[in-house]
PDB file of C-alpha atoms in Angstrom:
ATOM      1  CA  MET A   1      -9.855 -51.799  -3.303  1.00  0.00           C
ATOM      2  CA  SER A   2     -12.526 -50.352  -3.360  1.00  0.00           C
ATOM      3  CA  SER A   3     -13.537 -47.244  -1.777  1.00  0.00           C
ATOM      4  CA  PHE A   4     -15.976 -48.947   0.693  1.00  0.00           C
ATOM      5  CA  ILE A   5     -13.519 -50.945   1.789  1.00  0.00           C
ATOM      6  CA  LEU A   6     -11.061 -48.500   2.421  1.00  0.00           C
ATOM      7  CA  LYS A   7     -13.365 -46.937   5.132  1.00  0.00           C
ATOM      8  CA  LEU A   8     -14.155 -49.940   6.513  1.00  0.00           C
ATOM      9  CA  ILE A   9     -10.455 -50.240   7.340  1.00  0.00           C
ATOM     10  CA  ALA A  10     -10.275 -46.571   8.470  1.00  0.00           C
ATOM     11  CA  ILE A  11     -13.416 -47.001  10.921  1.00  0.00           C
ATOM     12  CA  VAL A  12     -12.260 -50.067  12.977  1.00  0.00           C
ATOM     13  CA  ALA A  13      -8.627 -48.695  12.783  1.00  0.00           C
ATOM     14  CA  MET A  14     -10.200 -45.564  14.124  1.00  0.00           C
ATOM     15  CA  ALA A  15     -12.371 -47.445  16.434  1.00  0.00           C
ATOM     16  CA  PHE A  16      -8.814 -49.741  17.601  1.00  0.00           C
ATOM     17  CA  ASP A  17      -7.204 -46.197  18.465  1.00  0.00           C
ATOM     18  CA  HIS A  18      -9.537 -44.530  20.426  1.00  0.00           C
ATOM     19  CA  ILE A  19     -10.255 -47.812  22.399  1.00  0.00           C
ATOM     20  CA  GLY A  20      -6.465 -47.399  23.314  1.00  0.00           C
ATOM     21  CA  ALA A  21      -6.768 -44.077  23.755  1.00  0.00           C
ATOM     22  CA  LYS A  22      -9.501 -43.766  26.517  1.00  0.00           C
ATOM     23  CA  ILE A  23      -9.701 -47.882  27.950  1.00  0.00           C
ATOM     24  CA  PHE A  24      -5.923 -49.271  27.547  1.00  0.00           C
ATOM     25  CA  PRO A  25      -3.781 -46.150  26.970  1.00  0.00           C
ATOM     26  CA  SER A  26      -0.351 -48.246  27.593  1.00  0.00           C
ATOM     27  CA  GLU A  27      -1.462 -50.373  24.846  1.00  0.00           C
ATOM     28  CA  LEU A  28       0.383 -48.295  21.994  1.00  0.00           C
ATOM     29  CA  TRP A  29       0.002 -50.896  19.831  1.00  0.00           C
ATOM     30  CA  LEU A  30      -3.404 -50.220  19.358  1.00  0.00           C
ATOM     31  CA  ARG A  31      -2.672 -46.555  18.832  1.00  0.00           C
ATOM     32  CA  ALA A  32      -0.232 -47.648  16.317  1.00  0.00           C
ATOM     33  CA  ILE A  33      -3.553 -49.281  14.329  1.00  0.00           C
ATOM     34  CA  GLY A  34      -5.009 -45.936  14.343  1.00  0.00           C
ATOM     35  CA  ARG A  35      -2.669 -44.015  12.934  1.00  0.00           C
ATOM     36  CA  ILE A  36      -3.715 -45.595   9.250  1.00  0.00           C
ATOM     37  CA  THR A  37      -7.023 -43.739   9.852  1.00  0.00           C
ATOM     38  CA  MET A  38      -6.244 -40.276   8.750  1.00  0.00           C
ATOM     39  CA  PRO A  39      -4.145 -40.520   5.457  1.00  0.00           C
ATOM     40  CA  ILE A  40      -6.737 -43.009   3.993  1.00  0.00           C
ATOM     41  CA  MET A  41      -9.618 -40.096   5.160  1.00  0.00           C
ATOM     42  CA  ALA A  42      -7.529 -37.870   3.801  1.00  0.00           C
ATOM     43  CA  PHE A  43      -6.990 -40.007   0.380  1.00  0.00           C
ATOM     44  CA  GLN A  44     -10.715 -40.320   0.451  1.00  0.00           C
ATOM     45  CA  ALA A  45     -11.435 -36.253   0.868  1.00  0.00           C
ATOM     46  CA  ALA A  46      -9.215 -35.565  -1.998  1.00  0.00           C
ATOM     47  CA  THR A  47     -11.009 -38.210  -4.358  1.00  0.00           C
ATOM     48  CA  GLY A  48     -14.747 -37.001  -3.374  1.00  0.00           C
ATOM     49  CA  TYR A  49     -13.277 -33.494  -3.942  1.00  0.00           C
ATOM     50  CA  ARG A  50     -12.157 -34.244  -7.370  1.00  0.00           C
ATOM     51  CA  LYS A  51     -14.972 -36.300  -8.305  1.00  0.00           C
ATOM     52  CA  THR A  52     -18.149 -34.608  -6.468  1.00  0.00           C
ATOM     53  CA  LYS A  53     -20.445 -32.870  -8.595  1.00  0.00           C
ATOM     54  CA  ASN A  54     -21.379 -30.588  -6.357  1.00  0.00           C
ATOM     55  CA  ILE A  55     -18.751 -29.393  -3.856  1.00  0.00           C
ATOM     56  CA  SER A  56     -20.830 -26.638  -2.076  1.00  0.00           C
ATOM     57  CA  LYS A  57     -23.341 -29.755  -1.086  1.00  0.00           C
ATOM     58  CA  TYR A  58     -19.974 -31.757   0.332  1.00  0.00           C
ATOM     59  CA  LEU A  59     -18.566 -28.889   2.046  1.00  0.00           C
ATOM     60  CA  LEU A  60     -22.196 -28.682   3.861  1.00  0.00           C
ATOM     61  CA  ARG A  61     -22.405 -32.170   4.577  1.00  0.00           C
ATOM     62  CA  LEU A  62     -19.007 -32.277   6.075  1.00  0.00           C
ATOM     63  CA  GLY A  63     -19.970 -28.783   8.275  1.00  0.00           C
ATOM     64  CA  ILE A  64     -22.603 -30.315   9.198  1.00  0.00           C
ATOM     65  CA  PHE A  65     -21.454 -33.978  10.297  1.00  0.00           C
ATOM     66  CA  ALA A  66     -18.554 -32.049  11.937  1.00  0.00           C
ATOM     67  CA  LEU A  67     -21.089 -30.148  14.720  1.00  0.00           C
ATOM     68  CA  ILE A  68     -22.769 -33.245  15.127  1.00  0.00           C
ATOM     69  CA  SER A  69     -19.980 -34.736  16.278  1.00  0.00           C
ATOM     70  CA  GLU A  70     -18.378 -32.138  18.250  1.00  0.00           C
ATOM     71  CA  PRO A  71     -20.420 -32.713  21.302  1.00  0.00           C
ATOM     72  CA  PHE A  72     -19.516 -36.299  21.234  1.00  0.00           C
ATOM     73  CA  TYR A  73     -15.855 -35.834  20.692  1.00  0.00           C
ATOM     74  CA  TYR A  74     -15.711 -33.820  23.439  1.00  0.00           C
ATOM     75  CA  LEU A  75     -17.853 -36.003  25.714  1.00  0.00           C
ATOM     76  CA  LEU A  76     -14.935 -38.442  25.106  1.00  0.00           C
ATOM     77  CA  PHE A  77     -11.765 -36.671  24.797  1.00  0.00           C
ATOM     78  CA  GLU A  78     -12.486 -33.537  26.760  1.00  0.00           C
ATOM     79  CA  HIS A  79     -10.493 -30.926  24.141  1.00  0.00           C
ATOM     80  CA  HIS A  80      -9.492 -30.172  20.879  1.00  0.00           C
ATOM     81  CA  SER A  81     -12.028 -30.884  17.997  1.00  0.00           C
ATOM     82  CA  ASN A  82     -12.940 -33.728  15.991  1.00  0.00           C
ATOM     83  CA  VAL A  83     -11.450 -34.852  12.649  1.00  0.00           C
ATOM     84  CA  ILE A  84     -13.985 -34.260  10.489  1.00  0.00           C
ATOM     85  CA  ILE A  85     -13.640 -30.168  11.180  1.00  0.00           C
ATOM     86  CA  THR A  86     -10.027 -31.509  10.217  1.00  0.00           C
ATOM     87  CA  ILE A  87     -11.466 -32.791   6.936  1.00  0.00           C
ATOM     88  CA  PHE A  88     -13.962 -29.854   6.179  1.00  0.00           C
ATOM     89  CA  LEU A  89     -10.962 -27.451   6.450  1.00  0.00           C
ATOM     90  CA  GLY A  90      -8.840 -29.492   4.197  1.00  0.00           C
ATOM     91  CA  VAL A  91     -11.651 -29.674   1.180  1.00  0.00           C
ATOM     92  CA  ALA A  92     -12.308 -25.824   2.051  1.00  0.00           C
ATOM     93  CA  SER A  93      -8.887 -25.218   1.490  1.00  0.00           C
ATOM     94  CA  LEU A  94      -8.870 -26.896  -1.838  1.00  0.00           C
ATOM     95  CA  TYR A  95     -11.931 -25.105  -2.908  1.00  0.00           C
ATOM     96  CA  THR A  96     -10.425 -21.882  -2.356  1.00  0.00           C
ATOM     97  CA  ALA A  97      -7.497 -22.033  -3.974  1.00  0.00           C
ATOM     98  CA  ASP A  98      -9.282 -23.184  -7.455  1.00  0.00           C
ATOM     99  CA  LEU A  99     -11.562 -19.863  -6.699  1.00  0.00           C
ATOM    100  CA  ILE A 100      -8.177 -17.883  -5.964  1.00  0.00           C
ATOM    101  CA  GLU A 101      -6.412 -19.618  -9.124  1.00  0.00           C
ATOM    102  CA  ASN A 102      -9.347 -18.654 -11.255  1.00  0.00           C
ATOM    103  CA  ALA A 103     -10.286 -15.319 -10.500  1.00  0.00           C
ATOM    104  CA  THR A 104      -6.438 -14.667 -10.537  1.00  0.00           C
ATOM    105  CA  LYS A 105      -4.829 -17.011 -12.873  1.00  0.00           C
ATOM    106  CA  ILE A 106      -1.879 -16.889 -10.862  1.00  0.00           C
ATOM    107  CA  LYS A 107      -0.601 -21.072  -9.452  1.00  0.00           C
ATOM    108  CA  TRP A 108       1.169 -19.878  -6.244  1.00  0.00           C
ATOM    109  CA  CYS A 109      -1.613 -18.256  -5.087  1.00  0.00           C
ATOM    110  CA  ARG A 110      -2.985 -21.284  -4.045  1.00  0.00           C
ATOM    111  CA  ILE A 111      -0.317 -21.797  -1.545  1.00  0.00           C
ATOM    112  CA  PHE A 112      -2.489 -18.465   0.366  1.00  0.00           C
ATOM    113  CA  SER A 113      -5.367 -20.999   0.594  1.00  0.00           C
ATOM    114  CA  TYR A 114      -3.564 -23.734   1.902  1.00  0.00           C
ATOM    115  CA  THR A 115      -1.382 -21.790   4.632  1.00  0.00           C
ATOM    116  CA  VAL A 116      -4.788 -19.884   5.855  1.00  0.00           C
ATOM    117  CA  PHE A 117      -6.668 -23.329   6.529  1.00  0.00           C
ATOM    118  CA  ALA A 118      -3.673 -25.190   7.968  1.00  0.00           C
ATOM    119  CA  TYR A 119      -3.607 -22.378  10.937  1.00  0.00           C
ATOM    120  CA  ILE A 120      -6.920 -22.314  11.410  1.00  0.00           C
ATOM    121  CA  ALA A 121      -7.239 -26.045  12.131  1.00  0.00           C
ATOM    122  CA  HIS A 122      -3.723 -25.553  13.874  1.00  0.00           C
ATOM    123  CA  LEU A 123      -5.747 -22.639  15.921  1.00  0.00           C
ATOM    124  CA  LEU A 124      -8.965 -25.070  16.613  1.00  0.00           C
ATOM    125  CA  GLN A 125      -6.350 -27.627  17.479  1.00  0.00           C
ATOM    126  CA  SER A 126      -8.520 -30.077  15.546  1.00  0.00           C
ATOM    127  CA  ASP A 127      -7.708 -33.925  15.519  1.00  0.00           C
ATOM    128  CA  TRP A 128      -4.262 -34.280  13.404  1.00  0.00           C
ATOM    129  CA  SER A 129      -4.027 -30.299  12.927  1.00  0.00           C
ATOM    130  CA  PHE A 130      -2.839 -28.885  10.058  1.00  0.00           C
ATOM    131  CA  THR A 131      -1.373 -31.951   9.350  1.00  0.00           C
ATOM    132  CA  GLY A 132      -4.624 -33.581   8.182  1.00  0.00           C
ATOM    133  CA  VAL A 133      -5.164 -30.554   6.144  1.00  0.00           C
ATOM    134  CA  PHE A 134      -1.765 -30.722   4.181  1.00  0.00           C
ATOM    135  CA  LEU A 135      -2.261 -34.438   3.354  1.00  0.00           C
ATOM    136  CA  ILE A 136      -5.508 -33.938   1.812  1.00  0.00           C
ATOM    137  CA  ILE A 137      -3.759 -31.258  -0.207  1.00  0.00           C
ATOM    138  CA  ALA A 138      -1.290 -33.764  -0.451  1.00  0.00           C
ATOM    139  CA  PHE A 139      -3.455 -36.206  -2.424  1.00  0.00           C
ATOM    140  CA  TYR A 140      -5.284 -33.704  -4.277  1.00  0.00           C
ATOM    141  CA  HIS A 141      -2.229 -32.897  -6.202  1.00  0.00           C
ATOM    142  CA  ALA A 142      -1.189 -36.510  -6.692  1.00  0.00           C
ATOM    143  CA  ASN A 143      -4.161 -36.446  -8.954  1.00  0.00           C
ATOM    144  CA  GLY A 144      -4.614 -40.520  -8.476  1.00  0.00           C
ATOM    145  CA  ASP A 145      -1.136 -41.077  -9.122  1.00  0.00           C
ATOM    146  CA  LYS A 146      -0.289 -43.909  -7.812  1.00  0.00           C
ATOM    147  CA  LEU A 147       3.723 -43.609  -7.209  1.00  0.00           C
ATOM    148  CA  LYS A 148       3.044 -39.681  -6.555  1.00  0.00           C
ATOM    149  CA  ASN A 149       0.116 -41.077  -3.700  1.00  0.00           C
ATOM    150  CA  LEU A 150       3.126 -42.642  -1.933  1.00  0.00           C
ATOM    151  CA  LEU A 151       5.571 -39.888  -2.234  1.00  0.00           C
ATOM    152  CA  TYR A 152       3.533 -36.641  -1.657  1.00  0.00           C
ATOM    153  CA  PRO A 153       2.590 -37.725   2.019  1.00  0.00           C
ATOM    154  CA  LEU A 154       5.977 -38.440   2.745  1.00  0.00           C
ATOM    155  CA  PRO A 155       6.987 -34.249   3.380  1.00  0.00           C
ATOM    156  CA  VAL A 156       3.855 -33.967   5.569  1.00  0.00           C
ATOM    157  CA  TYR A 157       4.977 -36.685   7.664  1.00  0.00           C
ATOM    158  CA  ALA A 158       8.880 -35.385   7.901  1.00  0.00           C
ATOM    159  CA  VAL A 159       7.263 -31.599   8.449  1.00  0.00           C
ATOM    160  CA  TYR A 160       5.231 -33.090  11.348  1.00  0.00           C
ATOM    161  CA  MET A 161       8.002 -35.235  13.069  1.00  0.00           C
ATOM    162  CA  MET A 162      10.169 -32.029  12.733  1.00  0.00           C
ATOM    163  CA  THR A 163       7.605 -29.964  15.185  1.00  0.00           C
ATOM    164  CA  PHE A 164       8.230 -32.537  18.013  1.00  0.00           C
ATOM    165  CA  LEU A 165      12.342 -32.177  17.928  1.00  0.00           C
ATOM    166  CA  GLY A 166      11.621 -29.067  19.765  1.00  0.00           C
ATOM    167  CA  LYS A 167      10.079 -30.661  22.572  1.00  0.00           C
ATOM    168  CA  GLY A 168      12.671 -33.069  23.393  1.00  0.00           C
ATOM    169  CA  GLU A 169      14.315 -36.377  22.514  1.00  0.00           C
ATOM    170  CA  SER A 170      11.971 -38.468  24.598  1.00  0.00           C
ATOM    171  CA  TYR A 171       8.688 -36.599  23.375  1.00  0.00           C
ATOM    172  CA  PHE A 172      10.062 -36.837  19.967  1.00  0.00           C
ATOM    173  CA  ARG A 173      10.500 -40.754  20.710  1.00  0.00           C
ATOM    174  CA  LEU A 174       6.865 -41.137  22.379  1.00  0.00           C
ATOM    175  CA  ASN A 175       5.726 -39.659  19.097  1.00  0.00           C
ATOM    176  CA  LEU A 176       7.298 -42.597  16.489  1.00  0.00           C
ATOM    177  CA  VAL A 177       4.306 -43.992  16.523  1.00  0.00           C
ATOM    178  CA  GLN A 178       2.778 -41.591  14.209  1.00  0.00           C
ATOM    179  CA  LEU A 179       4.823 -42.865  11.536  1.00  0.00           C
ATOM    180  CA  PHE A 180       2.461 -46.393  11.435  1.00  0.00           C
ATOM    181  CA  GLY A 181       0.263 -43.810   9.627  1.00  0.00           C
ATOM    182  CA  LEU A 182       2.583 -44.511   6.346  1.00  0.00           C
ATOM    183  CA  CYS A 183       1.398 -48.027   6.749  1.00  0.00           C
ATOM    184  CA  ALA A 184      -1.869 -46.333   5.168  1.00  0.00           C
ATOM    185  CA  LEU A 185      -0.047 -45.567   1.825  1.00  0.00           C
ATOM    186  CA  PRO A 186       0.825 -49.309   0.450  1.00  0.00           C
ATOM    187  CA  LEU A 187      -3.413 -49.709   1.032  1.00  0.00           C
ATOM    188  CA  ILE A 188      -3.842 -46.391  -0.908  1.00  0.00           C
ATOM    189  CA  PHE A 189      -1.402 -47.807  -3.510  1.00  0.00           C
ATOM    190  CA  PHE A 190      -3.883 -50.873  -4.213  1.00  0.00           C
ATOM    191  CA  ALA A 191      -6.673 -48.610  -4.786  1.00  0.00           C
ATOM    192  CA  ASN A 192      -8.959 -49.448  -7.844  1.00  0.00           C
ATOM    193  CA  GLY A 193     -10.971 -46.118  -8.143  1.00  0.00           C
ATOM    194  CA  LYS A 194     -14.296 -48.318  -7.679  1.00  0.00           C
ATOM    195  CA  LYS A 195     -16.420 -47.062  -5.418  1.00  0.00           C
ATOM    196  CA  GLY A 196     -18.063 -50.554  -4.091  1.00  0.00           C
ATOM    197  CA  PRO A 197     -21.261 -50.396  -2.177  1.00  0.00           C
ATOM    198  CA  ASN A 198     -23.016 -47.310  -1.266  1.00  0.00           C
ATOM    199  CA  ALA A 199     -22.034 -46.173   1.760  1.00  0.00           C
ATOM    200  CA  LYS A 200     -21.756 -42.468   1.246  1.00  0.00           C
ATOM    201  CA  TYR A 201     -22.700 -41.929   5.352  1.00  0.00           C
ATOM    202  CA  LEU A 202     -20.801 -45.071   6.757  1.00  0.00           C
ATOM    203  CA  PHE A 203     -18.206 -43.168   8.358  1.00  0.00           C
ATOM    204  CA  TYR A 204     -20.123 -39.786   9.202  1.00  0.00           C
ATOM    205  CA  ILE A 205     -22.697 -42.095  11.025  1.00  0.00           C
ATOM    206  CA  PHE A 206     -19.498 -44.292  12.691  1.00  0.00           C
ATOM    207  CA  TYR A 207     -17.828 -41.543  13.810  1.00  0.00           C
ATOM    208  CA  PRO A 208     -20.051 -40.188  17.010  1.00  0.00           C
ATOM    209  CA  LEU A 209     -21.306 -43.698  17.112  1.00  0.00           C
ATOM    210  CA  HIS A 210     -18.162 -45.232  18.365  1.00  0.00           C
ATOM    211  CA  MET A 211     -17.252 -42.107  20.605  1.00  0.00           C
ATOM    212  CA  VAL A 212     -20.910 -42.504  22.062  1.00  0.00           C
ATOM    213  CA  LEU A 213     -20.202 -46.342  22.773  1.00  0.00           C
ATOM    214  CA  ILE A 214     -16.562 -46.064  23.759  1.00  0.00           C
ATOM    215  CA  TYR A 215     -17.830 -43.763  26.736  1.00  0.00           C
ATOM    216  CA  ILE A 216     -20.796 -46.241  28.300  1.00  0.00           C
ATOM    217  CA  LEU A 217     -17.904 -48.779  28.621  1.00  0.00           C
ATOM    218  CA  LEU A 218     -16.035 -46.386  30.447  1.00  0.00           C
ATOM    219  CA  GLN A 219     -18.799 -45.366  33.243  1.00  0.00           C
ATOM    220  CA  ILE A 220     -19.495 -49.044  33.302  1.00  0.00           C
TER     221      ILE A 220
END
């Protein structure tokens, strides 16, 4: 399964998710389908970080499209910050961690970078928040190993679900739909490492565009 196919699956699932959130809020199956988007995009971001020849340009591209998408995200959801901000923070945490490790030669110092950027995502209440940042970190440290790609995201999901325990059993059960994100892991397992058709800007363009279309549908 090429990177292009994974991106297509992710954006279609995201469209289902947001249609379910805004147009058919009682249809939880639409939200469940949408849960596979973030793990796929986290995997793509970690892979992109490892393979990119210019990390600064990669971060700049993420930052620009995060800013472009923010008014469209607020238009539709009226709160929080969009998911590209989360992806930006996840990639930035890896880049900063590499800089710290190279400067200090102390590997555990990476934890400082990871914690800071995850906390920033939490403060900004970005889509998927600290969980999205930690998923990117998990896939990065899996380093392309298929078995690790299946295993490393599991503790992230465990911590994520534990955050709902303190809010009551009924709230926890309501958020069990988040576990459908684990269905993305078999898809990622079959990633073949090939790029496929050149579609670097597919997600960046589709993301704000589909929110505008859903907003128009809501007005109609």
